[in-house]
Amino acid sequence: MRVLVTGANGFVGSRLASQLDRSGGFSLACAVRTIGTCRFGEEYSVGELGPVTDWSLALRGQDVVVHLAARAHVMVDETPDPLVEYQRVNVDGTLNLARQAIDAGVRRFVFVSSIKVNGEQTDLGQPFTSDQMTAPADAYGVSKLEAERGLLALGKESGMEVVIIRPPLVYGPGVKGNFATLTRLVEKGIPLPLGAIHNKRTFIALDNLVDLIQICISHPAAANEIFLTGDSRDLSTSELLREIGKAAGKPARLIPVPQGLLMFGASLLGKTAVARRLFGSLQVDISKARNLLGWEPPISVEEGLRRCFESESRF
């Protein structure tokens, strides 16, 4: 089976390319901006993802496209209208690729979206499901939802199978952003006032996500479905920090400060959005992938966190 992976030199793409290369049964092609940045498969330089990107050489003879390339979260966004830029890359760029894939005879298009399509927060014990109303709260989530809808419409018109995967926060070797920040704080032994947070959040280890993507490449039951994914166990922020400490061999130093007091302090400092991510719940129901695909996350939370500390390219 011939598989094209876009964003093949990224955080998820490089791991997926490595896995497909090792597993056999796949002829791997990697779409990247610059030749020489992917260690596996045949490379194709396609430049910047957008509405006029030419994918013709990379798509020639491919059976499946796994689309990972995207404009992701930009912490300090200096564009005049972030939504327009997200739409240009994540919507117009994705649909441009899909139309060219249809013309090239690609049979299946696997799109890695985001749980942000569902929303930013759940009530405790009431996880997001794939069939509920979507409620993206930021430009990134809106762009991913619009791309999903466009892909499903193109698939229905053309007969190309579309598979959509919505992961929550992905962690693993080389992870960046807030997860890396928390990990550094724990490693340095800095006391954190987060010992009394009783929320629940779903995360997904990089290798668990890659395993599900690989299944979705070929499983017959995955066609034209939307899958929410995550690890087999949800964690509170306090539990996550303790597990990070165990994995790092440096126990987390947590102080049990009441959550209400922390929220008040965050509001005074203008950090309410950050506090909501730390204190709020975001749970995901992964039963659809289990029931339709027979998928189970192959590694535990503990193992996934341990692997974060094995990589030479630490964050």
PDB file of C-alpha atoms in Angstrom, residues 20-315:
ATOM      1  CA  LEU A  20       5.298   2.896   8.842  1.00  0.00           C
ATOM      2  CA  ASP A  21       8.857   2.419   7.607  1.00  0.00           C
ATOM      3  CA  ARG A  22       9.551  -0.242  10.258  1.00  0.00           C
ATOM      4  CA  SER A  23       6.263  -2.096  10.074  1.00  0.00           C
ATOM      5  CA  GLY A  24       6.472  -3.178   6.429  1.00  0.00           C
ATOM      6  CA  GLY A  25       3.593  -3.456   4.008  1.00  0.00           C
ATOM      7  CA  PHE A  26       3.746   0.246   3.173  1.00  0.00           C
ATOM      8  CA  SER A  27       5.502   2.189   0.454  1.00  0.00           C
ATOM      9  CA  LEU A  28       6.075   5.487   2.215  1.00  0.00           C
ATOM     10  CA  ALA A  29       6.197   8.954   0.685  1.00  0.00           C
ATOM     11  CA  CYS A  30       6.829  12.030   2.820  1.00  0.00           C
ATOM     12  CA  ALA A  31       5.688  15.552   1.908  1.00  0.00           C
ATOM     13  CA  VAL A  32       7.866  18.248   3.478  1.00  0.00           C
ATOM     14  CA  ARG A  33       8.807  21.845   2.828  1.00  0.00           C
ATOM     15  CA  THR A  34      12.501  21.089   2.405  1.00  0.00           C
ATOM     16  CA  ILE A  35      14.175  17.942   1.081  1.00  0.00           C
ATOM     17  CA  GLY A  36      16.408  16.242   3.618  1.00  0.00           C
ATOM     18  CA  THR A  37      14.232  16.837   6.657  1.00  0.00           C
ATOM     19  CA  CYS A  38      12.581  13.393   6.765  1.00  0.00           C
ATOM     20  CA  ARG A  39      14.632  10.269   7.413  1.00  0.00           C
ATOM     21  CA  PHE A  40      12.167   7.776   6.010  1.00  0.00           C
ATOM     22  CA  GLY A  41      10.572   6.976   2.671  1.00  0.00           C
ATOM     23  CA  GLU A  42      10.692   9.014  -0.507  1.00  0.00           C
ATOM     24  CA  GLU A  43      10.676  12.779   0.039  1.00  0.00           C
ATOM     25  CA  TYR A  44       8.745  15.365  -1.921  1.00  0.00           C
ATOM     26  CA  SER A  45       9.216  19.089  -1.406  1.00  0.00           C
ATOM     27  CA  VAL A  46       5.849  20.827  -1.679  1.00  0.00           C
ATOM     28  CA  GLY A  47       6.671  24.179  -0.091  1.00  0.00           C
ATOM     29  CA  GLU A  48       4.136  25.988   2.052  1.00  0.00           C
ATOM     30  CA  LEU A  49       0.712  24.452   2.628  1.00  0.00           C
ATOM     31  CA  GLY A  50      -1.939  26.622   1.036  1.00  0.00           C
ATOM     32  CA  PRO A  51      -4.707  26.893  -1.543  1.00  0.00           C
ATOM     33  CA  VAL A  52      -2.347  26.811  -4.550  1.00  0.00           C
ATOM     34  CA  THR A  53       0.187  24.196  -3.420  1.00  0.00           C
ATOM     35  CA  ASP A  54       1.011  21.743  -6.197  1.00  0.00           C
ATOM     36  CA  TRP A  55       0.797  18.176  -4.853  1.00  0.00           C
ATOM     37  CA  SER A  56       0.839  16.386  -8.216  1.00  0.00           C
ATOM     38  CA  LEU A  57       4.261  14.709  -7.949  1.00  0.00           C
ATOM     39  CA  ALA A  58       3.773  13.629  -4.340  1.00  0.00           C
ATOM     40  CA  LEU A  59       0.286  12.206  -5.008  1.00  0.00           C
ATOM     41  CA  ARG A  60       1.181  10.190  -8.083  1.00  0.00           C
ATOM     42  CA  GLY A  61       0.338   6.521  -7.471  1.00  0.00           C
ATOM     43  CA  GLN A  62      -0.643   6.971  -3.809  1.00  0.00           C
ATOM     44  CA  ASP A  63      -3.417   4.899  -2.240  1.00  0.00           C
ATOM     45  CA  VAL A  64      -3.791   6.800   1.040  1.00  0.00           C
ATOM     46  CA  VAL A  65      -2.999  10.314   2.252  1.00  0.00           C
ATOM     47  CA  VAL A  66      -2.419  10.991   5.953  1.00  0.00           C
ATOM     48  CA  HIS A  67      -2.710  14.737   6.359  1.00  0.00           C
ATOM     49  CA  LEU A  68      -0.858  16.117   9.374  1.00  0.00           C
ATOM     50  CA  ALA A  69       0.525  19.390   8.012  1.00  0.00           C
ATOM     51  CA  ALA A  70      -1.310  22.396   9.405  1.00  0.00           C
ATOM     52  CA  ARG A  71      -1.035  25.840  10.897  1.00  0.00           C
ATOM     53  CA  ALA A  72      -1.060  24.931  14.563  1.00  0.00           C
ATOM     54  CA  HIS A  73      -1.423  27.046  17.700  1.00  0.00           C
ATOM     55  CA  VAL A  74       0.505  30.315  17.468  1.00  0.00           C
ATOM     56  CA  MET A  75       1.197  31.688  20.945  1.00  0.00           C
ATOM     57  CA  VAL A  76       1.894  35.250  19.761  1.00  0.00           C
ATOM     58  CA  ASP A  77      -0.054  35.702  16.533  1.00  0.00           C
ATOM     59  CA  GLU A  78       0.919  38.897  14.720  1.00  0.00           C
ATOM     60  CA  THR A  79      -1.289  38.375  11.661  1.00  0.00           C
ATOM     61  CA  PRO A  80      -4.023  41.048  11.254  1.00  0.00           C
ATOM     62  CA  ASP A  81      -6.768  38.402  11.242  1.00  0.00           C
ATOM     63  CA  PRO A  82      -5.692  35.002  12.655  1.00  0.00           C
ATOM     64  CA  LEU A  83      -8.896  33.275  11.520  1.00  0.00           C
ATOM     65  CA  VAL A  84      -8.250  34.230   7.895  1.00  0.00           C
ATOM     66  CA  GLU A  85      -4.743  32.798   8.053  1.00  0.00           C
ATOM     67  CA  TYR A  86      -5.914  29.598   9.757  1.00  0.00           C
ATOM     68  CA  GLN A  87      -8.578  29.210   7.077  1.00  0.00           C
ATOM     69  CA  ARG A  88      -6.100  29.810   4.273  1.00  0.00           C
ATOM     70  CA  VAL A  89      -3.800  27.047   5.472  1.00  0.00           C
ATOM     71  CA  ASN A  90      -6.000  24.592   7.376  1.00  0.00           C
ATOM     72  CA  VAL A  91      -9.168  24.852   5.287  1.00  0.00           C
ATOM     73  CA  ASP A  92      -8.230  26.022   1.788  1.00  0.00           C
ATOM     74  CA  GLY A  93      -4.887  24.230   1.880  1.00  0.00           C
ATOM     75  CA  THR A  94      -6.432  20.980   3.068  1.00  0.00           C
ATOM     76  CA  LEU A  95      -9.275  21.012   0.550  1.00  0.00           C
ATOM     77  CA  ASN A  96      -6.848  21.856  -2.251  1.00  0.00           C
ATOM     78  CA  LEU A  97      -4.865  18.749  -1.316  1.00  0.00           C
ATOM     79  CA  ALA A  98      -8.026  16.645  -1.113  1.00  0.00           C
ATOM     80  CA  ARG A  99      -9.232  17.722  -4.560  1.00  0.00           C
ATOM     81  CA  GLN A 100      -5.866  16.871  -6.077  1.00  0.00           C
ATOM     82  CA  ALA A 101      -5.894  13.537  -4.205  1.00  0.00           C
ATOM     83  CA  ILE A 102      -9.276  12.717  -5.752  1.00  0.00           C
ATOM     84  CA  ASP A 103      -7.934  13.563  -9.213  1.00  0.00           C
ATOM     85  CA  ALA A 104      -4.898  11.339  -8.550  1.00  0.00           C
ATOM     86  CA  GLY A 105      -7.077   8.358  -7.619  1.00  0.00           C
ATOM     87  CA  VAL A 106      -6.320   8.302  -3.875  1.00  0.00           C
ATOM     88  CA  ARG A 107      -8.724   5.891  -2.165  1.00  0.00           C
ATOM     89  CA  ARG A 108      -8.582   7.144   1.436  1.00  0.00           C
ATOM     90  CA  PHE A 109      -7.807  10.481   3.108  1.00  0.00           C
ATOM     91  CA  VAL A 110      -6.954  10.336   6.842  1.00  0.00           C
ATOM     92  CA  PHE A 111      -7.239  13.787   8.410  1.00  0.00           C
ATOM     93  CA  VAL A 112      -5.779  14.461  11.849  1.00  0.00           C
ATOM     94  CA  SER A 113      -8.002  17.199  13.255  1.00  0.00           C
ATOM     95  CA  SER A 114      -8.279  18.313  16.905  1.00  0.00           C
ATOM     96  CA  ILE A 115     -10.501  17.849  19.926  1.00  0.00           C
ATOM     97  CA  LYS A 116     -10.812  21.646  19.819  1.00  0.00           C
ATOM     98  CA  VAL A 117     -13.509  21.032  17.197  1.00  0.00           C
ATOM     99  CA  ASN A 118     -15.694  19.752  20.050  1.00  0.00           C
ATOM    100  CA  GLY A 119     -14.772  22.551  22.427  1.00  0.00           C
ATOM    101  CA  GLU A 120     -12.420  23.583  25.204  1.00  0.00           C
ATOM    102  CA  GLN A 121     -13.965  22.055  28.296  1.00  0.00           C
ATOM    103  CA  THR A 122     -16.326  19.345  29.547  1.00  0.00           C
ATOM    104  CA  ASP A 123     -18.240  18.884  32.748  1.00  0.00           C
ATOM    105  CA  LEU A 124     -16.608  16.337  35.010  1.00  0.00           C
ATOM    106  CA  GLY A 125     -17.663  12.827  33.978  1.00  0.00           C
ATOM    107  CA  GLN A 126     -19.347  13.988  30.755  1.00  0.00           C
ATOM    108  CA  PRO A 127     -16.778  13.416  27.994  1.00  0.00           C
ATOM    109  CA  PHE A 128     -16.963  14.639  24.434  1.00  0.00           C
ATOM    110  CA  THR A 129     -18.289  12.144  21.884  1.00  0.00           C
ATOM    111  CA  SER A 130     -17.922  12.113  18.098  1.00  0.00           C
ATOM    112  CA  ASP A 131     -21.640  12.541  17.411  1.00  0.00           C
ATOM    113  CA  GLN A 132     -22.410  15.557  19.610  1.00  0.00           C
ATOM    114  CA  MET A 133     -22.685  19.175  18.530  1.00  0.00           C
ATOM    115  CA  THR A 134     -19.360  20.828  17.786  1.00  0.00           C
ATOM    116  CA  ALA A 135     -18.403  24.065  19.542  1.00  0.00           C
ATOM    117  CA  PRO A 136     -14.914  25.301  18.639  1.00  0.00           C
ATOM    118  CA  ALA A 137     -13.913  28.325  20.681  1.00  0.00           C
ATOM    119  CA  ASP A 138     -10.869  29.645  18.810  1.00  0.00           C
ATOM    120  CA  ALA A 139      -9.711  30.253  15.249  1.00  0.00           C
ATOM    121  CA  TYR A 140      -7.694  27.039  15.137  1.00  0.00           C
ATOM    122  CA  GLY A 141     -10.660  24.909  16.194  1.00  0.00           C
ATOM    123  CA  VAL A 142     -12.964  26.688  13.746  1.00  0.00           C
ATOM    124  CA  SER A 143     -10.543  26.062  10.886  1.00  0.00           C
ATOM    125  CA  LYS A 144     -10.280  22.367  11.717  1.00  0.00           C
ATOM    126  CA  LEU A 145     -14.071  22.010  11.810  1.00  0.00           C
ATOM    127  CA  GLU A 146     -14.443  23.766   8.458  1.00  0.00           C
ATOM    128  CA  ALA A 147     -11.796  21.471   6.969  1.00  0.00           C
ATOM    129  CA  GLU A 148     -13.612  18.407   8.328  1.00  0.00           C
ATOM    130  CA  ARG A 149     -16.898  19.495   6.786  1.00  0.00           C
ATOM    131  CA  GLY A 150     -15.278  20.231   3.448  1.00  0.00           C
ATOM    132  CA  LEU A 151     -13.515  16.871   3.380  1.00  0.00           C
ATOM    133  CA  LEU A 152     -16.675  14.930   4.193  1.00  0.00           C
ATOM    134  CA  ALA A 153     -18.528  16.745   1.421  1.00  0.00           C
ATOM    135  CA  LEU A 154     -15.752  16.034  -1.093  1.00  0.00           C
ATOM    136  CA  GLY A 155     -15.678  12.402  -0.026  1.00  0.00           C
ATOM    137  CA  LYS A 156     -19.408  12.052  -0.481  1.00  0.00           C
ATOM    138  CA  GLU A 157     -19.248  13.592  -3.956  1.00  0.00           C
ATOM    139  CA  SER A 158     -16.238  11.624  -5.173  1.00  0.00           C
ATOM    140  CA  GLY A 159     -16.313   8.313  -3.323  1.00  0.00           C
ATOM    141  CA  MET A 160     -12.911   8.897  -1.722  1.00  0.00           C
ATOM    142  CA  GLU A 161     -13.032   7.542   1.833  1.00  0.00           C
ATOM    143  CA  VAL A 162     -12.440  10.144   4.548  1.00  0.00           C
ATOM    144  CA  VAL A 163     -11.318   9.292   8.088  1.00  0.00           C
ATOM    145  CA  ILE A 164     -11.157  12.016  10.747  1.00  0.00           C
ATOM    146  CA  ILE A 165      -9.233  11.704  14.013  1.00  0.00           C
ATOM    147  CA  ARG A 166      -9.596  14.290  16.778  1.00  0.00           C
ATOM    148  CA  PRO A 167      -6.809  13.956  19.358  1.00  0.00           C
ATOM    149  CA  PRO A 168      -6.518  15.934  22.598  1.00  0.00           C
ATOM    150  CA  LEU A 169      -3.110  17.186  23.746  1.00  0.00           C
ATOM    151  CA  VAL A 170      -0.394  14.838  22.461  1.00  0.00           C
ATOM    152  CA  TYR A 171       2.714  14.236  24.566  1.00  0.00           C
ATOM    153  CA  GLY A 172       5.891  12.347  23.836  1.00  0.00           C
ATOM    154  CA  PRO A 173       9.609  12.812  23.127  1.00  0.00           C
ATOM    155  CA  GLY A 174      10.207  16.355  21.925  1.00  0.00           C
ATOM    156  CA  VAL A 175       6.825  17.738  23.042  1.00  0.00           C
ATOM    157  CA  LYS A 176       6.646  21.537  23.180  1.00  0.00           C
ATOM    158  CA  GLY A 177       4.312  24.131  24.657  1.00  0.00           C
ATOM    159  CA  ASN A 178       2.588  24.012  28.036  1.00  0.00           C
ATOM    160  CA  PHE A 179       3.273  20.321  28.556  1.00  0.00           C
ATOM    161  CA  ALA A 180       7.007  20.892  28.187  1.00  0.00           C
ATOM    162  CA  THR A 181       6.792  23.839  30.586  1.00  0.00           C
ATOM    163  CA  LEU A 182       5.132  21.711  33.275  1.00  0.00           C
ATOM    164  CA  THR A 183       7.740  19.006  32.772  1.00  0.00           C
ATOM    165  CA  ARG A 184      10.613  21.440  33.187  1.00  0.00           C
ATOM    166  CA  LEU A 185       9.088  22.835  36.385  1.00  0.00           C
ATOM    167  CA  VAL A 186       8.784  19.354  37.874  1.00  0.00           C
ATOM    168  CA  GLU A 187      12.330  18.412  36.846  1.00  0.00           C
ATOM    169  CA  LYS A 188      13.711  21.555  38.491  1.00  0.00           C
ATOM    170  CA  GLY A 189      11.935  20.723  41.746  1.00  0.00           C
ATOM    171  CA  ILE A 190      10.037  24.012  41.798  1.00  0.00           C
ATOM    172  CA  PRO A 191       7.125  23.931  44.277  1.00  0.00           C
ATOM    173  CA  LEU A 192       3.804  24.257  42.482  1.00  0.00           C
ATOM    174  CA  PRO A 193       0.473  25.273  44.111  1.00  0.00           C
ATOM    175  CA  LEU A 194      -1.397  22.582  42.170  1.00  0.00           C
ATOM    176  CA  GLY A 195      -1.760  19.775  44.670  1.00  0.00           C
ATOM    177  CA  ALA A 196      -5.527  20.085  45.126  1.00  0.00           C
ATOM    178  CA  ILE A 197      -6.841  20.122  41.548  1.00  0.00           C
ATOM    179  CA  HIS A 198      -9.594  17.525  41.065  1.00  0.00           C
ATOM    180  CA  ASN A 199     -10.420  17.943  37.385  1.00  0.00           C
ATOM    181  CA  LYS A 200     -10.061  15.210  34.734  1.00  0.00           C
ATOM    182  CA  ARG A 201      -8.385  15.586  31.367  1.00  0.00           C
ATOM    183  CA  THR A 202      -7.743  13.179  28.522  1.00  0.00           C
ATOM    184  CA  PHE A 203      -4.297  13.224  26.952  1.00  0.00           C
ATOM    185  CA  ILE A 204      -2.786  10.921  24.359  1.00  0.00           C
ATOM    186  CA  ALA A 205       0.722   9.514  24.185  1.00  0.00           C
ATOM    187  CA  LEU A 206       2.383  10.054  20.820  1.00  0.00           C
ATOM    188  CA  ASP A 207       2.758   6.327  20.219  1.00  0.00           C
ATOM    189  CA  ASN A 208      -0.917   5.717  20.980  1.00  0.00           C
ATOM    190  CA  LEU A 209      -1.959   8.306  18.409  1.00  0.00           C
ATOM    191  CA  VAL A 210       0.420   6.896  15.819  1.00  0.00           C
ATOM    192  CA  ASP A 211      -0.977   3.419  16.416  1.00  0.00           C
ATOM    193  CA  LEU A 212      -4.545   4.603  15.783  1.00  0.00           C
ATOM    194  CA  ILE A 213      -3.523   6.484  12.632  1.00  0.00           C
ATOM    195  CA  GLN A 214      -1.861   3.353  11.287  1.00  0.00           C
ATOM    196  CA  ILE A 215      -5.028   1.339  11.905  1.00  0.00           C
ATOM    197  CA  CYS A 216      -7.135   4.012  10.191  1.00  0.00           C
ATOM    198  CA  ILE A 217      -4.979   3.804   7.074  1.00  0.00           C
ATOM    199  CA  SER A 218      -6.388   0.433   6.123  1.00  0.00           C
ATOM    200  CA  HIS A 219      -9.177  -0.735   8.449  1.00  0.00           C
ATOM    201  CA  PRO A 220     -12.411  -1.140   6.407  1.00  0.00           C
ATOM    202  CA  ALA A 221     -14.623   0.059   9.271  1.00  0.00           C
ATOM    203  CA  ALA A 222     -12.762   3.379   9.538  1.00  0.00           C
ATOM    204  CA  ALA A 223     -14.106   4.677   6.227  1.00  0.00           C
ATOM    205  CA  ASN A 224     -16.087   7.923   6.521  1.00  0.00           C
ATOM    206  CA  GLU A 225     -15.982   7.945  10.318  1.00  0.00           C
ATOM    207  CA  ILE A 226     -14.917  10.457  12.969  1.00  0.00           C
ATOM    208  CA  PHE A 227     -12.898   9.109  15.892  1.00  0.00           C
ATOM    209  CA  LEU A 228     -12.082  10.805  19.178  1.00  0.00           C
ATOM    210  CA  THR A 229      -8.986   9.391  20.763  1.00  0.00           C
ATOM    211  CA  GLY A 230      -6.979   9.418  23.978  1.00  0.00           C
ATOM    212  CA  ASP A 231      -5.125   7.318  26.521  1.00  0.00           C
ATOM    213  CA  SER A 232      -6.906   4.652  28.526  1.00  0.00           C
ATOM    214  CA  ARG A 233      -6.850   6.760  31.718  1.00  0.00           C
ATOM    215  CA  ASP A 234      -7.814  10.375  32.404  1.00  0.00           C
ATOM    216  CA  LEU A 235      -5.759  12.455  34.827  1.00  0.00           C
ATOM    217  CA  SER A 236      -6.283  15.476  37.017  1.00  0.00           C
ATOM    218  CA  THR A 237      -3.633  18.185  36.765  1.00  0.00           C
ATOM    219  CA  SER A 238      -2.320  17.086  40.162  1.00  0.00           C
ATOM    220  CA  GLU A 239      -2.140  13.448  39.022  1.00  0.00           C
ATOM    221  CA  LEU A 240      -0.428  14.421  35.789  1.00  0.00           C
ATOM    222  CA  LEU A 241       2.298  16.315  37.631  1.00  0.00           C
ATOM    223  CA  ARG A 242       2.843  13.409  40.015  1.00  0.00           C
ATOM    224  CA  GLU A 243       3.108  10.978  37.106  1.00  0.00           C
ATOM    225  CA  ILE A 244       5.563  13.279  35.342  1.00  0.00           C
ATOM    226  CA  GLY A 245       7.624  13.319  38.510  1.00  0.00           C
ATOM    227  CA  LYS A 246       7.676   9.520  38.677  1.00  0.00           C
ATOM    228  CA  ALA A 247       8.713   9.296  35.033  1.00  0.00           C
ATOM    229  CA  ALA A 248      11.479  11.865  35.537  1.00  0.00           C
ATOM    230  CA  GLY A 249      12.671  10.303  38.775  1.00  0.00           C
ATOM    231  CA  LYS A 250      12.113  13.613  40.558  1.00  0.00           C
ATOM    232  CA  PRO A 251       8.909  13.638  42.595  1.00  0.00           C
ATOM    233  CA  ALA A 252       6.679  16.641  41.995  1.00  0.00           C
ATOM    234  CA  ARG A 253       6.576  19.157  44.835  1.00  0.00           C
ATOM    235  CA  LEU A 254       2.904  20.070  45.002  1.00  0.00           C
ATOM    236  CA  ILE A 255       1.269  22.434  47.487  1.00  0.00           C
ATOM    237  CA  PRO A 256      -2.501  21.922  48.025  1.00  0.00           C
ATOM    238  CA  VAL A 257      -3.802  25.466  47.468  1.00  0.00           C
ATOM    239  CA  PRO A 258      -7.614  25.734  47.064  1.00  0.00           C
ATOM    240  CA  GLN A 259      -8.660  25.994  43.430  1.00  0.00           C
ATOM    241  CA  GLY A 260     -10.911  28.996  44.054  1.00  0.00           C
ATOM    242  CA  LEU A 261      -8.005  30.969  45.447  1.00  0.00           C
ATOM    243  CA  LEU A 262      -5.853  30.046  42.450  1.00  0.00           C
ATOM    244  CA  MET A 263      -8.570  31.150  40.028  1.00  0.00           C
ATOM    245  CA  PHE A 264      -8.894  34.474  41.843  1.00  0.00           C
ATOM    246  CA  GLY A 265      -5.146  35.048  41.629  1.00  0.00           C
ATOM    247  CA  ALA A 266      -5.102  34.094  37.949  1.00  0.00           C
ATOM    248  CA  SER A 267      -7.875  36.585  37.176  1.00  0.00           C
ATOM    249  CA  LEU A 268      -5.933  39.372  38.864  1.00  0.00           C
ATOM    250  CA  LEU A 269      -2.890  38.528  36.739  1.00  0.00           C
ATOM    251  CA  GLY A 270      -4.864  38.269  33.494  1.00  0.00           C
ATOM    252  CA  LYS A 271      -4.169  34.524  33.259  1.00  0.00           C
ATOM    253  CA  THR A 272      -7.739  33.239  33.346  1.00  0.00           C
ATOM    254  CA  ALA A 273      -7.373  31.264  30.091  1.00  0.00           C
ATOM    255  CA  VAL A 274      -4.281  29.480  31.389  1.00  0.00           C
ATOM    256  CA  ALA A 275      -6.021  28.725  34.675  1.00  0.00           C
ATOM    257  CA  ARG A 276      -9.010  27.208  32.886  1.00  0.00           C
ATOM    258  CA  ARG A 277      -6.718  24.793  31.050  1.00  0.00           C
ATOM    259  CA  LEU A 278      -5.034  23.817  34.309  1.00  0.00           C
ATOM    260  CA  PHE A 279      -8.168  23.537  36.433  1.00  0.00           C
ATOM    261  CA  GLY A 280     -10.925  22.641  33.961  1.00  0.00           C
ATOM    262  CA  SER A 281     -11.889  19.192  32.709  1.00  0.00           C
ATOM    263  CA  LEU A 282     -11.649  17.997  29.133  1.00  0.00           C
ATOM    264  CA  GLN A 283     -12.577  14.335  28.817  1.00  0.00           C
ATOM    265  CA  VAL A 284     -12.897  12.325  25.632  1.00  0.00           C
ATOM    266  CA  ASP A 285     -14.917   9.165  24.971  1.00  0.00           C
ATOM    267  CA  ILE A 286     -12.742   6.777  22.913  1.00  0.00           C
ATOM    268  CA  SER A 287     -15.276   3.930  22.840  1.00  0.00           C
ATOM    269  CA  LYS A 288     -16.095   4.381  19.133  1.00  0.00           C
ATOM    270  CA  ALA A 289     -12.533   3.502  18.114  1.00  0.00           C
ATOM    271  CA  ARG A 290     -12.630   0.562  20.492  1.00  0.00           C
ATOM    272  CA  ASN A 291     -15.944  -0.753  19.208  1.00  0.00           C
ATOM    273  CA  LEU A 292     -15.528  -0.174  15.464  1.00  0.00           C
ATOM    274  CA  LEU A 293     -11.814  -0.790  15.078  1.00  0.00           C
ATOM    275  CA  GLY A 294     -11.000  -3.025  18.033  1.00  0.00           C
ATOM    276  CA  TRP A 295      -8.429  -0.426  19.048  1.00  0.00           C
ATOM    277  CA  GLU A 296      -6.928  -0.140  22.500  1.00  0.00           C
ATOM    278  CA  PRO A 297      -4.188   2.333  23.414  1.00  0.00           C
ATOM    279  CA  PRO A 298      -1.114   0.059  23.264  1.00  0.00           C
ATOM    280  CA  ILE A 299       0.860   1.848  25.973  1.00  0.00           C
ATOM    281  CA  SER A 300      -0.119   3.130  29.405  1.00  0.00           C
ATOM    282  CA  VAL A 301       0.044   6.709  30.622  1.00  0.00           C
ATOM    283  CA  GLU A 302       3.034   5.753  32.761  1.00  0.00           C
ATOM    284  CA  GLU A 303       4.905   4.292  29.786  1.00  0.00           C
ATOM    285  CA  GLY A 304       4.010   7.217  27.565  1.00  0.00           C
ATOM    286  CA  LEU A 305       5.405   9.682  30.088  1.00  0.00           C
ATOM    287  CA  ARG A 306       8.505   7.570  30.635  1.00  0.00           C
ATOM    288  CA  ARG A 307       9.226   7.722  26.899  1.00  0.00           C
ATOM    289  CA  CYS A 308       9.225  11.515  27.098  1.00  0.00           C
ATOM    290  CA  PHE A 309      12.522  11.268  28.965  1.00  0.00           C
ATOM    291  CA  GLU A 310      14.214   8.784  26.632  1.00  0.00           C
ATOM    292  CA  SER A 311      14.674  11.033  23.616  1.00  0.00           C
ATOM    293  CA  GLU A 312      17.960  12.726  22.815  1.00  0.00           C
ATOM    294  CA  SER A 313      15.996  15.697  21.458  1.00  0.00           C
ATOM    295  CA  ARG A 314      14.560  16.825  24.768  1.00  0.00           C
ATOM    296  CA  PHE A 315      12.343  19.865  24.981  1.00  0.00           C
TER     297      PHE A 315
END
